[in-house]
Amino acid sequence: FAGWAVFLIAVPVSIGIAESFNVSLYAGLISGIIGGIVVGLISGSQTSISGPSAGLSFIILNEIAALKSFDTFLLALFIAGLFQVAFGLLRLGSVSYFFPSCVVKGLIAAVGVILILKQIPHLLGHDTDPIGEMSFWQPDSQNTFSEVLMISGDMHFGAIAIGLVSIIILFVWEFSENRNLRSIPAPIVVVIVGSLLGLLLARLDVTWSVEARHFFYVPIPEATATSWIYFRVPNWSQWSNPTVYLAGFAIAVVASLETLLNLDATDRLDPEQRNSPPSRELIAQGIGNSLCGLLGGVPITSRVVHSNTGMLSGARTKWTAVIHGFLFLLGALFLPVYLNHIPLACISAILLFVGIKMASPRLFLEMWKEGRYQFIPFIVTVVAIVFSEKLVGAVIGLSFGIAFILNSNLRRPLKRTEEKHASGELIRIDLATQVTFLNRGVLEKTLREIPSGKHLLLDASNSDYIDPDVLMLIREFKNRIAPKQGVEVSLRGFKDKYSLADEIRFVDYTTRELQQDLTPRDVLGILQEGNLRFQLGQGLFRDYSTQLKTAGQGQFPFAAVLSCIDSRAPVETILDLGLGDIFSIRIAGNVVGPKVLGSLEYACGVAGSKLILVLGHTKCGAVNASVNFACTKGDPEVMT
C-alpha cells in the first residue's frame, strides 16, 4: 500500500522534472524505475526513496547547454555515477555527520514550505507549470510567489472541488482512530475518490468538468514491443572530451551532497529513528546514476518528499521503494491510459498535506526554544532554500551554522576559575574541545593577565584538537614568560603528540608541614568552603593519581569526621575533599561508643588531626528504626 502511495505522487513529479529539463518525459520514468528498484535494493536505508531530483535543475540545464546535446550529457551522468561509487568506497559519506541538526531541520521545513506554495496553484486548477517543478525561479520567468498571485484569473471549480474533497479525506484519515480505516493509506483513497469525482463532474456539468490539462499525463507508447525506442544511449564518441569528466564530477558532487542531506532529513523523520549508512547510499546512488546515463534517464538522488510520503503511508522497510519502482515499470508500460484519469488536484492535495506535516508550526516552535544559535541558522536555511535551490539554500544554512559555531568558540575558547586548595589558591584554565588559531589571541591575553605569585593549571582533558600555534604559545609561556612573571605552571590532559607532559607542581593534599601549620579554625574554614563548593557544583580539580602515590608514604589528615553510614551522605564528596585529608568514621546514627571514641583519640592524639566534626543528617533511618522499636517493643528480627 505504501509503495502504491509513493508511486502515485512520484510519477507526475518525475515526469514534471523531466519536462522542466526539456528532455523526453520517458527520461523521468526511466529514472523513477532505476531509483526505486536498483537503488532501493542496494541502499542500506529502510526509509529512503530515490528518484529524479528537482534540486539539480540548475546544474543539469547548465551542463546540457555546455555539452550541447543530451546524449553527451548522458555520458557525463554515467561518469558521475562512477565518481559517486568512488566517493562511497572512500567512505566520504561520513561528511554527513558534520551537518548541523538545525540546518537539516531547516531543510525539512523549507521543503514543506515549498510544497505548500507550489501545490496551491495546482490545487485550484492553475496547472501552467509541471507538478515536479520546485525551483524559486521558474522556466516561464515566474517565481514561486508570483505564480500564487496569478491563480486568481485561472481557477477551475471542478479542480477546486476535487482538491477540497482530497484535503478533507487526508485530514479525516490523519485524525481517525479507526485502525481498519488507517490501515489503508489515505493517498490511495484520495486518488480513487478524486478520479471518480472527475468522471462524475464530466457527466453532470460542462463548466465543472475537468479538462485534460488538469489530469495526469503519462506518455503512451505506440506498442509495448517498441518501447525500447524511448531509451537513449550516451554519446561514446565524447569519451576523450575533458569537459565531460568535469561535468560528471560536478554532477557527482552536487548529487552526493543533496543525497546526504536528504538521507539525514529522512532519518530524522523516521518514526523508528534508524540510521542509514551514508557511504553505502553513495554507492547505491552512483550505480543508479550510471544506469540512468546508460539508459537515457536524468540524475537521481534520495528524495525526502517521496520518503516522507512512504512513512506517512505506513512504510517501514526498503520494500516500499522497490515496489514503487516496479509499479513505475508496469505503469509506464501497461497503465498509462488509466493513470491519465487521475486529476492533478488529487496529487497536489497529497503533496500539500505532506508539506504541512514537514513544515509544522511545532517544528518552528521547537527550534525557537532551542535559542538563537539554533534558530537563526534554521530560519536562514528555510528562507534561503525557499528563495533559491535546495542545495544552494542548504549551503547558505551550513555557512551560517559554521559561523555560529566559530563565534561560539571565539567567545568561549576557555574557562577560567579560581580554586582555593588547602595549600593555597590556584587559577585553573580549562581549554575548549577545539582550540584553533582563532583562539590564540584570547588565550594569550588571559595568560598574560595571571598575577605574579599565582599558580596556574592548564587543563586540556576535554580538548580533541589544539592548533600548533596555540601549543607554541603554551610552551613559550611555560618555559620563558611565566618564570619571569613569577607564575608557577602545571599541565594536565595534553596528548602525547603535543610533547607537553602532565606536570602537577602544586600541592592539593595534606602534608606534615601543612597539618602542623593549620589551626582548628583554619580547618573548620576549609570544611565549610568545601561544603559550599559541593552545594554550588564547583568541586576542585584533584590529581588523584599523585595523591595516591603520596598517601602511600604516610598520612597527615587535618580533621576527623564522624558521620552516619547513610549511603546518601558520602563525607569526602559533600565536603569536597581529596585523598588523605581526613579520617572518616562512619557508624549508624553517629553513635559514639568505646571503639568509636578510641578511633577519635587515635586521630587526634597520635595522627595529629586538629578538629573533630560530627556530621549528622535529617531522617536518619537507623535512629527512626531504633525509636520505632523502642516504642513498639517489637521483635528486632521481625522489624528487620
XYZ file of C-alpha atoms in Angstrom:
640
model
C 0.000 0.000 0.000
C 2.768 2.442 0.892
C 4.510 1.595 -2.401
C 1.327 2.488 -4.281
C 1.020 5.760 -2.377
C 4.600 6.774 -3.222
C 4.152 5.678 -6.844
C 1.090 7.881 -7.290
C 2.955 11.064 -6.336
C 6.305 10.024 -7.812
C 5.041 9.534 -11.382
C 3.780 13.094 -12.019
C 6.725 14.571 -10.122
C 9.251 12.561 -12.170
C 7.560 13.435 -15.455
C 7.293 17.075 -14.401
C 11.019 17.203 -13.567
C 11.899 15.742 -16.970
C 9.609 18.304 -18.600
C 11.317 21.144 -16.705
C 14.684 19.873 -18.040
C 13.327 19.995 -21.620
C 14.089 16.312 -22.168
C 11.940 13.300 -23.054
C 9.265 12.533 -20.479
C 10.433 8.930 -20.589
C 13.707 10.090 -19.013
C 11.783 10.801 -15.817
C 10.082 7.394 -15.911
C 13.368 5.573 -16.511
C 14.969 7.338 -13.558
C 11.964 6.542 -11.366
C 12.262 2.839 -12.214
C 16.013 2.756 -11.515
C 15.707 4.871 -8.366
C 13.087 2.506 -6.978
C 14.291 -0.958 -7.975
C 18.069 -0.684 -8.312
C 18.871 1.931 -5.661
C 16.197 0.543 -3.347
C 17.744 -2.934 -3.395
C 21.349 -1.756 -2.918
C 20.715 1.030 -0.386
C 21.170 0.322 3.305
C 18.350 2.701 4.230
C 14.964 1.266 5.138
C 13.076 4.503 4.508
C 14.897 6.492 1.801
C 13.265 6.522 -1.642
C 15.153 7.803 -4.676
C 14.046 9.429 -7.888
C 14.686 12.336 -10.278
C 15.807 15.430 -8.397
C 14.386 18.893 -8.976
C 17.209 20.287 -6.827
C 19.721 19.573 -9.594
C 17.851 21.554 -12.249
C 20.310 24.448 -12.359
C 23.415 22.317 -12.853
C 21.652 19.920 -15.266
C 20.395 22.677 -17.542
C 23.836 24.315 -17.487
C 25.664 21.065 -18.272
C 23.273 20.103 -21.083
C 23.850 23.545 -22.605
C 27.627 23.287 -22.130
C 27.834 19.782 -23.622
C 25.490 20.809 -26.465
C 23.480 17.578 -26.519
C 21.511 15.372 -24.175
C 23.383 12.278 -25.388
C 26.727 13.776 -24.337
C 25.146 14.744 -21.020
C 24.205 11.076 -20.541
C 27.903 10.168 -20.835
C 28.684 12.762 -18.148
C 25.910 11.261 -15.976
C 27.380 7.771 -16.438
C 30.775 9.090 -15.302
C 29.144 10.960 -12.397
C 27.764 7.662 -11.150
C 31.258 6.151 -11.188
C 32.526 9.127 -9.185
C 29.760 8.582 -6.628
C 30.676 4.909 -6.274
C 34.280 6.010 -5.649
C 33.056 8.509 -3.033
C 31.229 5.703 -1.266
C 34.184 3.317 -1.353
C 36.365 6.085 0.120
C 33.822 6.484 2.960
C 33.170 10.106 2.089
C 29.577 9.683 3.193
C 30.818 10.387 6.717
C 30.714 14.095 5.817
C 27.003 13.909 6.646
C 27.888 13.519 10.343
C 29.056 17.145 10.283
C 25.728 18.589 9.103
C 24.322 20.679 11.995
C 20.895 19.451 13.073
C 19.487 22.996 12.783
C 20.374 23.025 9.061
C 18.868 19.583 8.409
C 15.682 20.566 10.222
C 15.692 23.792 8.206
C 15.838 21.733 5.013
C 12.858 19.650 6.164
C 10.818 22.760 6.976
C 11.857 24.509 3.754
C 10.816 21.568 1.587
C 7.490 21.610 3.397
C 7.014 25.337 2.744
C 7.919 24.903 -0.945
C 5.447 22.031 -1.303
C 2.683 24.176 0.195
C 3.444 27.169 -2.047
C 3.947 25.101 -5.199
C 0.821 22.978 -4.775
C -1.664 25.762 -4.034
C -1.935 26.692 -7.755
C -2.437 23.042 -8.798
C -4.992 22.576 -6.031
C -7.026 25.423 -7.554
C -6.673 24.262 -11.159
C -3.814 26.571 -12.199
C -1.641 23.956 -13.928
C 0.625 26.062 -16.111
C 3.833 24.541 -14.649
C 4.905 20.894 -14.209
C 3.903 19.485 -10.846
C 7.513 18.448 -10.198
C 8.903 21.960 -10.701
C 10.292 23.067 -7.297
C 12.687 25.944 -8.038
C 12.008 29.501 -6.947
C 12.754 30.895 -10.410
C 10.598 29.033 -12.916
C 11.277 28.363 -16.608
C 8.307 30.612 -17.559
C 10.060 33.628 -15.911
C 7.680 33.498 -12.944
C 8.650 32.642 -9.387
C 7.011 30.744 -6.549
C 5.148 33.758 -5.158
C 4.161 35.392 -8.437
C 2.686 32.065 -9.554
C 0.472 32.017 -6.473
C -0.686 35.572 -7.183
C -1.589 34.655 -10.792
C -4.120 31.971 -9.883
C -6.981 34.446 -9.365
C -7.556 34.633 -13.107
C -7.068 30.954 -13.813
C -9.028 28.879 -11.304
C -11.113 25.846 -12.176
C -14.057 24.994 -9.940
C -14.007 21.296 -10.794
C -10.351 21.024 -9.782
C -11.054 23.068 -6.631
C -13.871 20.698 -5.645
C -11.655 17.641 -6.148
C -8.818 19.302 -4.237
C -11.006 20.228 -1.259
C -12.513 16.735 -1.061
C -8.994 15.298 -1.191
C -7.821 17.573 1.647
C -10.830 16.580 3.766
C -10.118 12.876 3.223
C -6.470 13.341 4.199
C -7.344 15.124 7.444
C -10.108 12.629 8.310
C -7.589 9.796 7.894
C -4.992 11.687 9.941
C -7.217 12.170 12.981
C -9.232 8.945 12.733
C -8.753 6.379 15.492
C -10.264 3.568 13.417
C -7.446 1.073 12.830
C -9.173 -0.577 9.887
C -9.553 2.802 8.207
C -5.953 3.843 8.856
C -4.616 0.523 7.544
C -5.331 1.820 4.011
C -3.072 4.770 3.093
C -5.060 7.955 2.585
C -3.301 8.834 -0.742
C -4.783 5.745 -2.397
C -8.285 6.668 -1.199
C -7.745 10.252 -2.392
C -6.744 9.106 -5.887
C -9.681 6.703 -6.212
C -12.257 9.210 -4.922
C -10.740 12.067 -6.949
C -10.737 10.047 -10.171
C -14.375 9.013 -9.685
C -15.317 12.594 -8.838
C -13.589 13.800 -12.013
C -15.655 11.373 -14.114
C -18.840 12.392 -12.268
C -18.260 16.128 -12.817
C -17.695 15.488 -16.515
C -21.157 13.937 -16.747
C -23.025 16.467 -14.604
C -21.846 19.927 -15.635
C -19.743 21.126 -18.548
C -18.454 24.173 -16.633
C -17.264 21.982 -13.752
C -15.809 19.158 -15.873
C -12.072 18.842 -15.509
C -10.146 19.394 -18.742
C -7.309 17.187 -19.971
C -4.624 19.667 -18.838
C -5.751 19.151 -15.228
C -5.051 15.407 -15.327
C -2.012 13.188 -15.012
C -0.065 12.804 -18.228
C 1.952 9.659 -18.774
C 3.162 9.209 -22.384
C 1.526 6.230 -24.071
C 3.875 4.083 -26.191
C 2.534 3.008 -29.557
C 3.261 -0.616 -28.763
C 4.891 -2.402 -25.869
C 7.212 -4.225 -28.258
C 8.649 -0.932 -29.493
C 9.106 0.668 -26.096
C 12.881 0.259 -26.380
C 12.989 3.150 -28.889
C 12.364 5.559 -25.992
C 15.721 4.695 -24.430
C 18.661 6.984 -25.199
C 22.312 5.946 -25.057
C 25.373 8.055 -24.239
C 27.458 9.634 -26.962
C 30.539 7.435 -26.504
C 32.452 9.395 -29.124
C 32.955 12.126 -26.489
C 34.775 9.869 -24.018
C 38.044 11.775 -24.549
C 36.430 15.191 -24.031
C 37.729 16.586 -20.676
C 34.618 18.765 -20.344
C 32.549 15.602 -19.978
C 34.617 14.466 -16.989
C 34.432 17.893 -15.352
C 30.668 17.873 -15.828
C 30.478 14.346 -14.399
C 32.477 15.343 -11.349
C 30.295 18.425 -10.777
C 27.100 16.360 -11.058
C 28.536 13.721 -8.699
C 29.469 16.262 -6.009
C 26.141 18.110 -6.132
C 24.040 14.932 -6.308
C 26.019 13.376 -3.428
C 25.577 16.404 -1.182
C 21.849 16.540 -1.879
C 21.526 12.812 -1.252
C 23.357 13.041 2.084
C 21.248 15.996 3.197
C 18.011 14.257 2.193
C 19.148 10.993 3.786
C 19.860 12.762 7.072
C 16.493 14.513 6.903
C 14.726 11.202 6.166
C 16.374 9.522 9.155
C 15.155 12.337 11.394
C 11.602 11.800 10.104
C 11.769 8.019 10.596
C 9.367 7.001 13.415
C 11.835 4.269 14.428
C 14.815 6.696 14.349
C 17.099 4.357 12.376
C 20.446 5.478 10.982
C 21.175 4.858 7.298
C 24.771 4.132 6.186
C 25.694 7.222 4.127
C 28.662 5.763 2.243
C 26.633 2.757 1.121
C 23.944 5.171 -0.030
C 26.506 6.955 -2.221
C 27.442 3.623 -3.806
C 23.772 2.818 -4.460
C 23.120 6.273 -5.925
C 26.266 6.007 -8.057
C 25.193 2.687 -9.576
C 21.728 4.133 -10.181
C 23.043 7.285 -11.878
C 25.402 5.284 -14.108
C 22.437 3.164 -15.230
C 20.409 6.337 -15.823
C 23.228 7.561 -18.035
C 23.304 4.277 -19.959
C 19.528 4.100 -20.488
C 18.623 7.753 -21.060
C 17.413 8.913 -17.662
C 18.031 12.044 -15.595
C 20.094 12.261 -12.378
C 18.573 10.762 -9.243
C 19.073 11.441 -5.548
C 17.403 10.453 -2.317
C 14.024 12.254 -2.179
C 12.822 13.430 1.222
C 9.287 14.108 -0.090
C 8.874 10.594 -1.513
C 10.437 9.084 1.613
C 8.175 11.014 3.971
C 5.107 10.150 1.905
C 6.033 6.492 2.245
C 6.466 6.769 6.015
C 3.178 8.642 6.415
C 1.543 5.808 4.442
C 2.952 3.130 6.727
C 6.293 2.273 5.068
C 8.727 0.541 7.433
C 11.237 -1.201 5.131
C 13.060 -0.658 1.834
C 10.485 -2.825 0.026
C 8.287 0.256 -0.283
C 10.953 1.808 -2.530
C 11.359 -1.397 -4.561
C 7.603 -1.888 -5.020
C 7.160 1.729 -6.084
C 9.923 1.140 -8.687
C 8.183 -1.947 -10.098
C 4.908 0.000 -10.237
C 6.789 2.656 -12.226
C 7.800 -0.035 -14.716
C 4.319 -1.558 -15.000
C 2.591 1.801 -15.021
C 4.750 3.212 -17.814
C 4.212 0.135 -19.991
C 0.682 -1.046 -19.266
C -1.260 1.516 -17.207
C -0.733 4.978 -18.756
C -4.336 5.165 -20.029
C -5.687 4.593 -16.510
C -3.131 6.835 -14.807
C -4.134 9.670 -17.116
C -7.585 9.704 -15.466
C -6.129 10.912 -12.137
C -6.707 14.652 -11.532
C -3.610 16.684 -10.660
C -5.611 18.263 -7.829
C -5.512 14.890 -6.032
C -1.743 14.702 -6.266
C -1.305 18.357 -5.258
C -3.539 17.763 -2.214
C -1.340 14.836 -1.119
C 1.851 16.856 -1.607
C 0.294 19.834 0.188
C -0.568 17.597 3.146
C 2.994 16.209 3.221
C 4.267 19.792 3.161
C 2.086 20.751 6.131
C 3.462 17.798 8.100
C 7.077 18.723 7.259
C 6.719 22.445 7.961
C 4.587 22.101 11.070
C 4.410 25.084 13.447
C 5.607 22.723 16.189
C 8.991 22.370 14.445
C 9.419 26.161 14.242
C 8.443 26.491 17.921
C 10.902 23.774 18.972
C 13.739 25.498 17.138
C 12.789 28.854 18.695
C 13.016 27.303 22.163
C 16.489 25.951 21.335
C 17.843 29.513 21.326
C 19.303 31.831 18.735
C 22.342 29.673 17.994
C 19.950 27.015 16.676
C 17.049 29.119 15.452
C 18.950 31.634 13.297
C 20.770 29.011 11.130
C 17.467 27.095 10.959
C 15.391 30.041 9.712
C 18.181 31.213 7.377
C 18.209 27.733 5.816
C 14.431 27.808 5.375
C 14.403 31.236 3.729
C 17.467 30.519 1.556
C 16.019 27.246 0.214
C 12.589 28.747 -0.458
C 14.116 31.644 -2.412
C 16.706 29.613 -4.329
C 17.549 25.958 -4.928
C 17.577 23.296 -2.232
C 21.327 22.754 -2.348
C 22.172 26.459 -2.607
C 19.980 27.211 0.380
C 21.448 24.310 2.348
C 24.974 25.572 1.687
C 23.942 29.043 2.896
C 22.434 27.464 6.011
C 25.577 25.401 6.598
C 27.669 28.562 6.281
C 25.566 30.282 8.942
C 25.734 27.215 11.168
C 29.528 27.065 10.894
C 29.767 30.813 11.506
C 27.766 30.467 14.722
C 29.945 27.560 15.857
C 33.096 29.605 15.208
C 31.583 32.576 17.003
C 30.760 30.382 19.992
C 34.326 29.045 20.091
C 35.745 32.549 19.819
C 33.561 33.731 22.672
C 34.359 30.790 24.940
C 37.664 29.177 23.937
C 38.499 28.580 27.598
C 37.038 28.559 31.091
C 38.918 30.371 33.875
C 38.184 29.511 37.510
C 39.918 30.274 40.806
C 40.230 27.420 43.275
C 41.223 27.598 46.929
C 43.058 24.448 47.989
C 44.303 23.655 51.471
C 47.811 24.645 50.401
C 46.809 27.889 48.691
C 44.986 29.420 45.722
C 45.088 28.042 42.174
C 43.959 29.531 38.852
C 42.656 26.825 36.573
C 42.125 27.265 32.811
C 40.099 24.571 31.001
C 40.694 24.586 27.245
C 37.772 24.110 24.842
C 37.087 20.982 22.778
C 38.509 22.607 19.635
C 41.273 25.170 20.166
C 42.188 26.771 16.827
C 44.491 29.598 15.801
C 41.435 31.863 16.089
C 41.562 31.336 19.875
C 45.246 32.236 20.239
C 44.613 35.925 20.974
C 42.118 35.291 23.796
C 44.334 32.634 25.397
C 47.463 34.821 25.198
C 45.633 37.758 26.809
C 44.352 35.508 29.607
C 47.799 34.040 30.308
C 49.489 37.446 30.470
C 46.868 38.635 32.982
C 47.774 35.924 35.536
C 49.015 37.838 38.656
C 52.575 37.322 39.859
C 52.987 34.722 42.576
C 49.968 32.663 41.474
C 49.881 29.013 40.483
C 48.324 28.204 37.101
C 46.865 24.878 35.938
C 46.306 24.475 32.176
C 43.831 21.601 31.721
C 43.406 20.081 28.212
C 41.497 16.979 29.335
C 38.433 17.901 27.235
C 40.354 19.064 24.147
C 40.152 16.968 20.979
C 42.328 19.292 18.906
C 44.801 22.062 19.734
C 46.288 24.125 16.925
C 50.124 24.080 16.634
C 50.177 27.890 17.050
C 48.398 27.541 20.393
C 50.769 24.775 21.521
C 53.721 27.006 20.670
C 52.153 29.795 22.756
C 51.713 27.458 25.749
C 55.314 26.212 25.556
C 56.645 29.764 25.279
C 54.574 30.944 28.250
C 55.519 27.975 30.451
C 59.243 27.984 29.706
C 60.021 31.678 29.202
C 57.270 34.140 30.167
C 55.817 32.509 33.324
C 59.173 32.299 35.197
C 59.763 35.996 34.554
C 56.269 36.874 35.810
C 56.645 34.677 38.907
C 53.856 32.302 37.828
C 54.099 28.572 38.541
C 52.580 26.478 35.682
C 51.116 22.964 35.903
C 49.826 20.966 32.916
C 47.218 18.242 32.658
C 45.476 16.278 29.892
C 47.684 17.163 26.902
C 48.042 14.345 24.353
C 51.425 12.670 23.935
C 51.813 14.002 20.388
C 51.791 17.577 21.742
C 55.050 16.978 23.660
C 53.574 18.595 26.777
C 53.664 16.005 29.539
C 51.391 16.169 32.576
C 53.169 18.104 35.313
C 51.439 18.951 38.597
C 53.585 21.412 40.552
C 51.160 22.415 43.280
C 50.146 20.556 46.468
C 46.453 19.653 46.634
C 46.742 17.173 49.515
C 47.721 17.453 53.156
C 51.370 17.131 54.156
C 53.087 17.054 57.558
C 54.037 20.734 57.208
C 50.513 21.765 56.183
C 48.949 19.800 59.034
C 51.255 21.446 61.580
C 50.592 24.976 60.275
C 46.778 24.713 60.328
C 44.737 25.806 63.336
C 41.346 24.286 64.226
C 39.676 27.455 62.937
C 41.600 27.119 59.628
C 40.408 23.516 59.289
C 36.796 24.493 60.002
C 37.030 27.139 57.295
C 38.384 24.582 54.788
C 35.492 22.201 55.533
C 32.881 24.973 55.265
C 34.296 26.170 51.924
C 34.343 22.595 50.599
C 30.690 22.080 51.501
C 29.772 25.361 49.807
C 31.579 24.266 46.604
C 29.645 20.991 46.747
C 26.341 22.833 47.008
C 27.252 25.085 44.052
C 28.569 22.216 41.934
C 32.040 23.804 41.754
C 34.260 20.993 43.026
C 38.043 21.441 42.864
C 40.256 19.660 40.352
C 42.218 16.931 42.131
C 45.079 14.848 40.785
C 44.117 11.575 42.452
C 46.980 9.606 40.898
C 49.546 11.891 42.553
C 47.585 11.903 45.815
C 47.506 8.098 45.813
C 51.285 7.851 45.430
C 51.866 10.404 48.192
C 49.349 8.825 50.572
C 51.272 5.576 50.346
C 54.219 7.262 52.084
C 52.229 8.419 55.130
C 49.022 10.126 56.271
C 48.574 13.566 57.820
C 44.793 14.261 57.993
C 43.782 17.635 59.383
C 40.370 16.530 60.746
C 38.371 13.526 61.934
C 34.760 13.327 60.751
C 32.167 11.176 62.494
C 29.200 10.526 60.211
C 26.371 8.082 59.628
C 26.599 5.078 57.318
C 23.723 6.505 55.239
C 24.566 5.978 51.541
C 23.354 9.473 50.711
C 25.982 11.229 52.834
C 29.439 10.461 51.361
C 31.780 12.555 53.508
C 34.589 13.364 51.028
C 32.046 14.310 48.371
C 29.869 16.695 50.385
C 32.947 18.365 51.896
C 34.859 18.356 48.554
C 37.985 16.734 49.978
C 40.833 14.705 48.492
C 42.662 11.528 49.457
C 44.338 11.727 52.858
C 42.623 14.956 54.000
C 40.525 13.469 56.831
C 39.853 10.409 58.961
C 36.323 9.249 58.157
C 34.484 7.294 60.862
C 31.029 6.081 59.822
C 28.573 4.316 62.098
C 24.793 4.081 62.097
C 23.225 7.091 63.792
C 26.560 8.811 64.622
C 26.563 6.858 67.925
C 29.816 7.253 69.880
C 30.740 4.009 71.593
C 34.065 2.944 73.124
C 35.522 1.786 69.806
C 34.468 4.979 68.028
C 35.943 7.032 70.865
C 39.182 5.096 70.565
C 39.349 5.893 66.832
C 38.804 9.603 67.530
C 41.513 9.575 70.196
C 43.935 7.979 67.738
C 43.047 10.535 65.019
C 43.793 13.492 67.310
C 46.327 12.202 69.822
C 48.506 10.137 67.513
C 47.837 11.243 63.874
C 47.614 14.952 64.704
C 44.098 15.893 63.472
C 43.166 19.414 64.586
C 39.372 19.131 64.600
C 36.538 16.652 65.208
C 33.428 17.218 63.052
C 30.194 15.337 63.789
C 28.268 15.172 60.532
C 24.578 14.472 61.056
C 21.658 14.420 58.630
C 17.852 14.517 58.719
C 15.586 11.460 58.673
C 18.266 9.007 59.776
C 16.975 5.506 59.100
C 18.924 3.956 61.989
C 17.554 6.439 64.541
C 13.978 6.086 63.232
C 14.206 2.292 63.382
C 15.537 2.432 66.949
C 12.757 4.792 68.107
C 10.085 2.667 66.440
C 11.449 -0.494 68.057
C 11.631 1.124 71.487
C 8.069 2.414 71.228
C 6.537 -0.820 69.935
C 8.758 -3.231 71.909
C 8.701 -5.497 68.886
C 10.998 -8.299 67.814
C 14.168 -6.917 66.134
C 14.143 -9.774 63.610
C 10.539 -9.027 62.694
C 11.351 -5.329 62.465
C 14.188 -6.133 60.089
